[in-house]
Amino acid sequence: MTARGRLVLVAALAALVAVAAGAAALTRFKGTDRPHVPRGQGEACVADTDWIRRNHMVALDRQRDATVHEGLRTPRFSLAGCLACHAVAGEDGRAVTAADSRHFCRVCHDYAAVRVDCFDCHASRPERMAEAAGSKR
Amino acid sequence: MSAPDRRELLRGLAGAATIALAPGVTLHVFEAQARAPDQKVSAKTRWGMLIDVGKCGDGCTACVEACKTENGWGGGTRSRTDAQWIRALTVRDPKTKAAVTLPMMCQHCANPPCVDVCPTGASFRRADGIVLVDKHICIGCRYCVMACPYGARSFVHEAVTDPKPHAPRGKGTVESCTLCVHRIDAGHEPACAEACADRAGGAMLFGDLNDPDSEIAKRVVRYRTVKVRADLGCDPGVAYRNL
């Protein structure tokens, strides 16, 4: 093999390594698919979206104690209110339950691998889809 | 008459009333002033019920069926262990064999034994006299089931599918009549009392025992009433007449 031939071979190998490394880097930084959160039906959420993402569980927790023990039924952080606004329609026209992976809560919680207990007892959908559409809290 | 019409008609009315629609046809209504959603319950109110057993028909289960529909229980196949918030009870005098049927459910005691025995504070009495289970902290020990002299509490043995949004129910917790707390907070009477008035004998009168102008307070003063096992000193919020 001539000197020129060796040079070409080394250059080709180097190029191949560079492409492979680039591809690997791309795969690594792409990560898994981010959750596609369905949009609510109201004009705006009851609080700033970033705040809700971090603190919704605290707000729901406080609301639950206030409602059960003191009878306070303010609509702002009511679980039924969240579910009415964020209901996702299924094939049958009714909202899907938490058993369906398209459910608003499931979308993020599946991604974050955090199990919610709420729906062991609570209804995970409004009784009628119409309630959901008419919800403006 | 549709529901909005009825509300329109009754706007401004408070307390229980019977409205004559036509000769012989009456419409019973309960329209109390609903608390504002941001107003806490207060001890100024004590919700209670007066049940005129003389108006309970033989084999009538209107109140039980209404409760099932409203709160989403029933429909199980294990009658000994299925949850039961209210039941129609027939009591018989052993000597005369005279029998009466009456509805039996949580008596919403002023001194509730279920609250005394609860180890976690899940059983509690709301300021307005309604005895409830906070299922978020109930551990399902069932002490309250044992303690209740009225057999009013049930344990949920199996997973519940599709509960009502206003009446969460879950496996592993204890439950009982909530006096339809969600309806009371919205200014309505419990489903059983409404159904009894609309479709049965009108035996159940619901109202505020602390309000001297309420129909229930007036009748409790006027008639001789009985509280079941009054000797136990639980001071039930439910009184029976003609028992």
Short mmCIF file of C-alpha atoms in Angstrom, two decimals:
data_model
loop_
_atom_site.label_atom_id
_atom_site.label_comp_id
_atom_site.label_asym_id
_atom_site.label_seq_id
_atom_site.Cartn_x
_atom_site.Cartn_y
_atom_site.Cartn_z
CA MET A 1 0.00 0.00 0.00
CA THR A 2 1.36 3.41 -0.91
CA ALA A 3 1.83 6.18 1.59
CA ARG A 4 -1.03 8.02 -0.04
CA GLY A 5 -3.28 4.98 0.30
CA ARG A 6 -2.50 4.69 4.06
CA LEU A 7 -3.31 8.34 4.52
CA VAL A 8 -6.71 7.91 2.86
CA LEU A 9 -7.50 4.87 5.01
CA VAL A 10 -6.57 6.68 8.25
CA ALA A 11 -8.65 9.70 7.22
CA ALA A 12 -11.65 7.47 6.41
CA LEU A 13 -11.40 5.67 9.78
CA ALA A 14 -11.12 8.97 11.63
CA ALA A 15 -14.19 10.30 9.83
CA LEU A 16 -16.14 7.13 10.72
CA VAL A 17 -15.21 7.43 14.42
CA ALA A 18 -16.21 11.10 14.43
CA VAL A 19 -19.62 10.36 12.90
CA ALA A 20 -20.27 7.50 15.35
CA ALA A 21 -19.30 9.66 18.33
CA GLY A 22 -21.55 12.44 17.09
CA ALA A 23 -24.47 10.07 16.70
CA ALA A 24 -23.91 8.68 20.19
CA ALA A 25 -23.81 12.18 21.64
CA LEU A 26 -27.05 13.07 19.87
CA THR A 27 -28.80 9.97 21.24
CA ARG A 28 -27.59 10.69 24.75
CA PHE A 29 -28.81 14.28 24.83
CA LYS A 30 -32.13 13.65 23.14
CA GLY A 31 -33.49 11.85 26.24
CA THR A 32 -36.92 10.22 26.44
CA ASP A 33 -40.00 11.93 25.03
CA ARG A 34 -41.28 14.72 27.27
CA PRO A 35 -44.92 14.26 28.35
CA HIS A 36 -47.47 15.90 26.10
CA VAL A 37 -49.79 17.47 28.65
CA PRO A 38 -53.32 18.07 27.34
CA ARG A 39 -54.44 21.68 27.57
CA GLY A 40 -57.17 22.66 30.06
CA GLN A 41 -60.42 24.06 28.79
CA GLY A 42 -60.54 27.27 30.81
CA GLU A 43 -58.77 30.45 29.82
CA ALA A 44 -56.04 30.16 32.44
CA CYS A 45 -55.08 27.87 35.30
CA VAL A 46 -56.05 28.86 38.85
CA ALA A 47 -52.39 29.74 39.50
CA ASP A 48 -49.17 30.23 37.61
CA THR A 49 -48.37 27.04 35.68
CA ASP A 50 -44.82 26.70 37.04
CA TRP A 51 -46.09 27.12 40.57
CA ILE A 52 -48.85 24.56 39.99
CA ARG A 53 -46.36 22.04 38.60
CA ARG A 54 -44.25 22.23 41.75
CA ASN A 55 -46.94 22.79 44.38
CA HIS A 56 -50.26 21.31 43.23
CA MET A 57 -49.98 18.50 45.76
CA VAL A 58 -49.57 20.94 48.64
CA ALA A 59 -52.54 23.02 47.50
CA LEU A 60 -54.72 19.91 47.12
CA ASP A 61 -53.63 18.63 50.52
CA ARG A 62 -54.58 21.87 52.29
CA GLN A 63 -57.84 22.09 50.39
CA ARG A 64 -58.78 18.56 51.35
CA ASP A 65 -58.33 19.19 55.10
CA ALA A 66 -60.19 22.51 54.92
CA THR A 67 -63.08 20.93 53.02
CA VAL A 68 -63.48 17.78 55.09
CA HIS A 69 -63.06 19.34 58.54
CA GLU A 70 -64.22 22.93 58.17
CA GLY A 71 -66.64 22.64 55.27
CA LEU A 72 -64.74 25.16 53.15
CA ARG A 73 -65.59 24.54 49.53
CA THR A 74 -63.78 27.31 47.71
CA PRO A 75 -63.49 26.26 44.06
CA ARG A 76 -59.92 27.43 43.41
CA PHE A 77 -57.98 24.31 44.42
CA SER A 78 -60.83 21.81 44.34
CA LEU A 79 -59.84 18.45 42.87
CA ALA A 80 -63.18 18.24 41.06
CA GLY A 81 -62.40 21.65 39.56
CA CYS A 82 -59.02 20.46 38.23
CA LEU A 83 -60.60 17.36 36.75
CA ALA A 84 -63.48 19.27 35.15
CA CYS A 85 -61.15 21.69 33.37
CA HIS A 86 -58.56 19.09 32.39
CA ALA A 87 -60.92 16.29 31.35
CA VAL A 88 -59.78 14.38 28.26
CA ALA A 89 -62.57 13.00 26.10
CA GLY A 90 -62.45 9.28 25.32
CA GLU A 91 -63.93 7.39 22.38
CA ASP A 92 -67.32 7.06 24.09
CA GLY A 93 -67.66 10.83 24.51
CA ARG A 94 -67.17 10.62 28.26
CA ALA A 95 -64.00 11.81 29.95
CA VAL A 96 -61.34 9.11 30.38
CA THR A 97 -60.63 7.80 33.90
CA ALA A 98 -57.25 7.54 35.58
CA ALA A 99 -57.13 3.95 34.29
CA ASP A 100 -56.43 5.42 30.84
CA SER A 101 -52.89 6.60 30.11
CA ARG A 102 -54.26 9.72 28.39
CA HIS A 103 -55.73 10.99 31.69
CA PHE A 104 -54.41 14.46 32.53
CA CYS A 105 -52.79 13.38 35.81
CA ARG A 106 -51.40 10.15 34.39
CA VAL A 107 -49.51 11.88 31.58
CA CYS A 108 -47.02 13.54 33.94
CA HIS A 109 -47.17 11.05 36.78
CA ASP A 110 -46.31 8.15 34.47
CA TYR A 111 -43.34 10.15 33.17
CA ALA A 112 -42.17 11.01 36.68
CA ALA A 113 -42.95 7.50 37.99
CA VAL A 114 -44.94 8.93 40.92
CA ARG A 115 -48.05 6.99 41.92
CA VAL A 116 -51.14 9.02 42.89
CA ASP A 117 -53.47 7.63 45.55
CA CYS A 118 -56.25 10.17 44.98
CA PHE A 119 -58.19 7.99 42.58
CA ASP A 120 -58.27 4.95 44.86
CA CYS A 121 -61.26 6.77 46.39
CA HIS A 122 -61.99 9.89 44.36
CA ALA A 123 -63.71 9.98 40.99
CA SER A 124 -61.08 10.69 38.34
CA ARG A 125 -63.48 12.26 35.87
CA PRO A 126 -66.49 14.59 35.94
CA GLU A 127 -69.86 12.84 35.84
CA ARG A 128 -70.70 14.44 32.50
CA MET A 129 -68.38 15.81 29.86
CA ALA A 130 -70.71 18.84 29.62
CA GLU A 131 -69.68 19.82 33.14
CA ALA A 132 -66.12 19.85 31.96
CA ALA A 133 -66.80 22.00 28.92
CA GLY A 134 -68.79 24.52 30.95
CA SER A 135 -66.17 24.81 33.65
CA LYS A 136 -64.68 28.27 34.07
CA ARG A 137 -63.08 28.46 37.45
CA MET B 1 -91.77 21.34 36.75
CA SER B 2 -88.08 21.55 35.95
CA ALA B 3 -85.48 22.13 38.66
CA PRO B 4 -84.59 25.74 37.71
CA ASP B 5 -88.29 26.67 37.69
CA ARG B 6 -88.66 25.20 41.10
CA ARG B 7 -85.67 27.14 42.39
CA GLU B 8 -87.06 30.31 40.87
CA LEU B 9 -90.37 29.71 42.58
CA LEU B 10 -88.78 29.15 45.92
CA ARG B 11 -86.23 31.91 45.92
CA GLY B 12 -86.39 33.72 49.22
CA LEU B 13 -88.00 30.85 51.08
CA ALA B 14 -86.11 29.38 53.99
CA GLY B 15 -86.70 26.26 56.04
CA ALA B 16 -88.97 23.40 55.16
CA ALA B 17 -92.26 24.20 53.51
CA THR B 18 -95.06 22.42 51.75
CA ILE B 19 -96.47 24.16 48.74
CA ALA B 20 -99.86 23.28 47.30
CA LEU B 21 -99.53 22.89 43.54
CA ALA B 22 -103.08 21.75 43.00
CA PRO B 23 -105.75 20.37 45.33
CA GLY B 24 -104.30 17.24 46.88
CA VAL B 25 -100.89 17.68 45.21
CA THR B 26 -98.18 19.20 47.31
CA LEU B 27 -94.53 19.86 46.77
CA HIS B 28 -92.23 19.58 49.73
CA VAL B 29 -89.16 21.74 49.61
CA PHE B 30 -86.18 22.48 51.74
CA GLU B 31 -84.28 25.57 50.82
CA ALA B 32 -81.84 26.79 53.43
CA GLN B 33 -79.42 29.60 52.97
CA ALA B 34 -76.24 27.91 51.74
CA ARG B 35 -73.08 28.93 53.54
CA ALA B 36 -70.65 30.90 51.44
CA PRO B 37 -67.95 28.54 50.13
CA ASP B 38 -65.26 30.41 52.09
CA GLN B 39 -67.19 30.36 55.35
CA LYS B 40 -66.32 27.73 57.95
CA VAL B 41 -69.00 25.56 59.54
CA SER B 42 -69.99 26.84 62.95
CA ALA B 43 -71.50 25.39 66.11
CA LYS B 44 -74.37 27.87 65.81
CA THR B 45 -76.02 25.22 63.65
CA ARG B 46 -76.85 21.69 64.69
CA TRP B 47 -78.23 19.64 61.88
CA GLY B 48 -80.68 16.97 62.85
CA MET B 49 -83.57 14.91 61.65
CA LEU B 50 -87.01 14.08 62.96
CA ILE B 51 -88.44 10.85 61.60
CA ASP B 52 -92.16 10.17 61.99
CA VAL B 53 -92.23 6.38 61.98
CA GLY B 54 -96.02 6.49 61.66
CA LYS B 55 -95.56 7.71 58.10
CA CYS B 56 -93.10 4.98 57.12
CA GLY B 57 -94.86 2.52 54.83
CA ASP B 58 -94.41 -1.25 55.18
CA GLY B 59 -91.53 -2.33 52.99
CA CYS B 60 -90.84 1.22 51.82
CA THR B 61 -87.19 1.74 50.94
CA ALA B 62 -87.38 5.13 49.20
CA CYS B 63 -84.79 6.67 51.55
CA VAL B 64 -82.40 3.74 51.16
CA GLU B 65 -82.63 3.76 47.37
CA ALA B 66 -82.17 7.54 47.25
CA CYS B 67 -79.06 7.26 49.41
CA LYS B 68 -77.61 4.54 47.17
CA THR B 69 -78.15 6.66 44.08
CA GLU B 70 -76.82 9.83 45.66
CA ASN B 71 -73.73 8.37 47.26
CA GLY B 72 -72.95 5.49 44.93
CA TRP B 73 -73.00 2.54 47.34
CA GLY B 74 -74.99 -0.68 47.06
CA GLY B 75 -75.11 -3.11 44.19
CA GLY B 76 -72.83 -5.62 45.93
CA THR B 77 -73.54 -9.31 46.18
CA ARG B 78 -72.31 -9.92 49.73
CA SER B 79 -75.14 -8.68 51.89
CA ARG B 80 -73.35 -9.45 55.16
CA THR B 81 -70.30 -7.34 54.44
CA ASP B 82 -71.34 -4.83 51.77
CA ALA B 83 -71.36 -1.21 52.88
CA GLN B 84 -74.71 0.08 54.07
CA TRP B 85 -75.18 3.75 54.91
CA ILE B 86 -78.88 3.53 55.77
CA ARG B 87 -81.21 0.57 56.21
CA ALA B 88 -84.91 0.01 56.70
CA LEU B 89 -85.29 -1.74 60.02
CA THR B 90 -88.40 -3.56 61.21
CA VAL B 91 -88.81 -3.72 64.97
CA ARG B 92 -91.46 -5.88 66.58
CA ASP B 93 -92.98 -5.90 70.03
CA PRO B 94 -92.38 -9.50 71.19
CA LYS B 95 -95.69 -9.60 73.10
CA THR B 96 -98.16 -7.85 70.85
CA LYS B 97 -96.29 -8.65 67.59
CA ALA B 98 -96.97 -5.08 66.52
CA ALA B 99 -94.22 -4.05 64.07
CA VAL B 100 -92.93 -0.75 62.74
CA THR B 101 -90.42 -0.04 59.99
CA LEU B 102 -87.95 2.78 60.44
CA PRO B 103 -84.84 4.05 58.71
CA MET B 104 -81.65 3.54 60.73
CA MET B 105 -78.39 5.27 59.93
CA CYS B 106 -75.70 7.34 61.64
CA GLN B 107 -77.49 9.27 64.39
CA HIS B 108 -74.94 12.12 64.31
CA CYS B 109 -74.47 12.06 68.08
CA ALA B 110 -73.32 15.02 70.12
CA ASN B 111 -71.15 12.58 72.10
CA PRO B 112 -70.19 10.07 69.42
CA PRO B 113 -68.54 6.85 70.68
CA CYS B 114 -66.96 6.35 67.23
CA VAL B 115 -64.99 9.58 67.71
CA ASP B 116 -63.93 8.55 71.21
CA VAL B 117 -62.38 5.29 70.08
CA CYS B 118 -60.76 6.40 66.82
CA PRO B 119 -56.98 6.08 67.22
CA THR B 120 -56.06 8.45 64.39
CA GLY B 121 -58.64 11.23 64.62
CA ALA B 122 -60.23 10.13 61.36
CA SER B 123 -63.65 9.89 63.02
CA PHE B 124 -64.67 13.40 63.93
CA ARG B 125 -67.66 15.58 64.58
CA ARG B 126 -67.93 18.67 62.43
CA ALA B 127 -68.81 21.90 64.23
CA ASP B 128 -72.37 21.79 62.86
CA GLY B 129 -72.98 18.35 64.36
CA ILE B 130 -72.31 16.08 61.37
CA VAL B 131 -70.23 13.03 62.30
CA LEU B 132 -67.85 12.06 59.51
CA VAL B 133 -64.87 9.87 58.65
CA ASP B 134 -61.85 11.64 57.20
CA LYS B 135 -60.85 8.79 54.93
CA HIS B 136 -57.49 10.40 54.26
CA ILE B 137 -56.41 9.43 57.79
CA CYS B 138 -58.61 6.37 58.39
CA ILE B 139 -56.45 3.27 58.76
CA GLY B 140 -59.38 0.85 58.59
CA CYS B 141 -59.02 -0.50 62.14
CA ARG B 142 -62.82 -0.65 62.54
CA TYR B 143 -62.87 0.29 66.24
CA CYS B 144 -65.66 2.73 65.35
CA VAL B 145 -67.68 -0.03 63.72
CA MET B 146 -67.54 -1.91 67.02
CA ALA B 147 -68.23 1.18 69.14
CA CYS B 148 -71.28 2.49 67.30
CA PRO B 149 -74.43 1.40 69.19
CA TYR B 150 -76.51 1.89 66.04
CA GLY B 151 -74.53 -0.39 63.72
CA ALA B 152 -74.28 2.56 61.39
CA ARG B 153 -70.75 2.13 60.11
CA SER B 154 -69.44 -0.13 57.34
CA PHE B 155 -66.01 -1.14 56.19
CA VAL B 156 -65.25 -1.11 52.48
CA HIS B 157 -63.78 -4.54 51.69
CA GLU B 158 -63.40 -4.27 47.96
CA ALA B 159 -62.07 -1.74 45.48
CA VAL B 160 -64.66 0.81 44.42
CA THR B 161 -65.07 1.62 40.75
CA ASP B 162 -66.37 4.94 39.49
CA PRO B 163 -67.38 6.61 42.77
CA LYS B 164 -69.47 9.79 42.73
CA PRO B 165 -67.32 12.95 42.57
CA HIS B 166 -68.99 14.31 45.73
CA ALA B 167 -68.82 11.03 47.69
CA PRO B 168 -65.35 9.47 47.54
CA ARG B 169 -65.30 5.83 48.69
CA GLY B 170 -62.30 3.58 49.02
CA LYS B 171 -61.24 0.08 49.95
CA GLY B 172 -59.77 -0.20 53.43
CA THR B 173 -61.66 2.68 55.01
CA VAL B 174 -64.79 2.96 57.13
CA GLU B 175 -67.80 4.92 55.96
CA SER B 176 -71.28 5.85 57.05
CA CYS B 177 -74.08 8.33 56.46
CA THR B 178 -72.62 11.81 55.92
CA LEU B 179 -76.05 13.43 56.20
CA CYS B 180 -75.30 14.32 52.56
CA VAL B 181 -72.79 16.90 53.72
CA HIS B 182 -72.13 17.99 50.13
CA ARG B 183 -75.80 18.80 49.68
CA ILE B 184 -76.09 20.58 53.03
CA ASP B 185 -73.10 22.76 52.18
CA ALA B 186 -74.90 23.69 48.96
CA GLY B 187 -78.11 24.56 50.85
CA HIS B 188 -80.09 21.39 50.13
CA GLU B 189 -81.53 18.73 52.41
CA PRO B 190 -80.19 15.15 52.44
CA ALA B 191 -81.23 12.91 49.55
CA CYS B 192 -83.22 10.54 51.80
CA ALA B 193 -85.40 13.32 53.23
CA GLU B 194 -85.99 14.75 49.78
CA ALA B 195 -86.94 11.36 48.32
CA CYS B 196 -89.21 10.56 51.26
CA ALA B 197 -91.05 13.83 50.82
CA ASP B 198 -91.29 13.57 47.03
CA ARG B 199 -92.02 9.86 46.57
CA ALA B 200 -93.03 8.41 49.95
CA GLY B 201 -94.78 9.41 53.16
CA GLY B 202 -92.83 12.54 54.02
CA ALA B 203 -91.66 10.95 57.24
CA MET B 204 -88.21 12.57 57.38
CA LEU B 205 -87.88 16.18 58.43
CA PHE B 206 -84.41 17.68 58.22
CA GLY B 207 -83.34 20.98 59.73
CA ASP B 208 -81.34 23.01 62.21
CA LEU B 209 -82.13 22.01 65.80
CA ASN B 210 -80.46 25.17 67.10
CA ASP B 211 -82.71 27.51 65.14
CA PRO B 212 -85.90 28.01 67.18
CA ASP B 213 -87.76 29.15 64.06
CA SER B 214 -87.00 25.99 62.08
CA GLU B 215 -89.80 23.47 61.53
CA ILE B 216 -87.80 20.67 63.14
CA ALA B 217 -87.07 22.67 66.31
CA LYS B 218 -90.75 23.56 66.65
CA ARG B 219 -91.90 19.98 66.19
CA VAL B 220 -89.32 18.54 68.57
CA VAL B 221 -90.75 20.85 71.23
CA ARG B 222 -94.39 20.16 70.34
CA TYR B 223 -94.38 16.37 70.05
CA ARG B 224 -93.09 13.55 72.21
CA THR B 225 -90.10 12.07 70.42
CA VAL B 226 -87.76 9.20 71.14
CA LYS B 227 -84.04 8.95 70.67
CA VAL B 228 -82.89 5.37 70.14
CA ARG B 229 -80.91 4.10 73.13
CA ALA B 230 -81.07 7.51 74.77
CA ASP B 231 -79.85 5.77 77.94
CA LEU B 232 -76.35 5.59 76.46
CA GLY B 233 -76.04 9.36 76.61
CA CYS B 234 -74.77 9.80 73.07
CA ASP B 235 -77.37 12.54 72.42
CA PRO B 236 -78.26 11.63 68.82
CA GLY B 237 -79.20 14.31 66.32
CA VAL B 238 -81.89 12.01 64.92
CA ALA B 239 -85.18 11.77 66.80
CA TYR B 240 -88.08 9.39 66.09
CA ARG B 241 -91.77 10.04 66.53
CA ASN B 242 -94.48 7.38 66.99
CA LEU B 243 -91.90 4.74 67.80
#
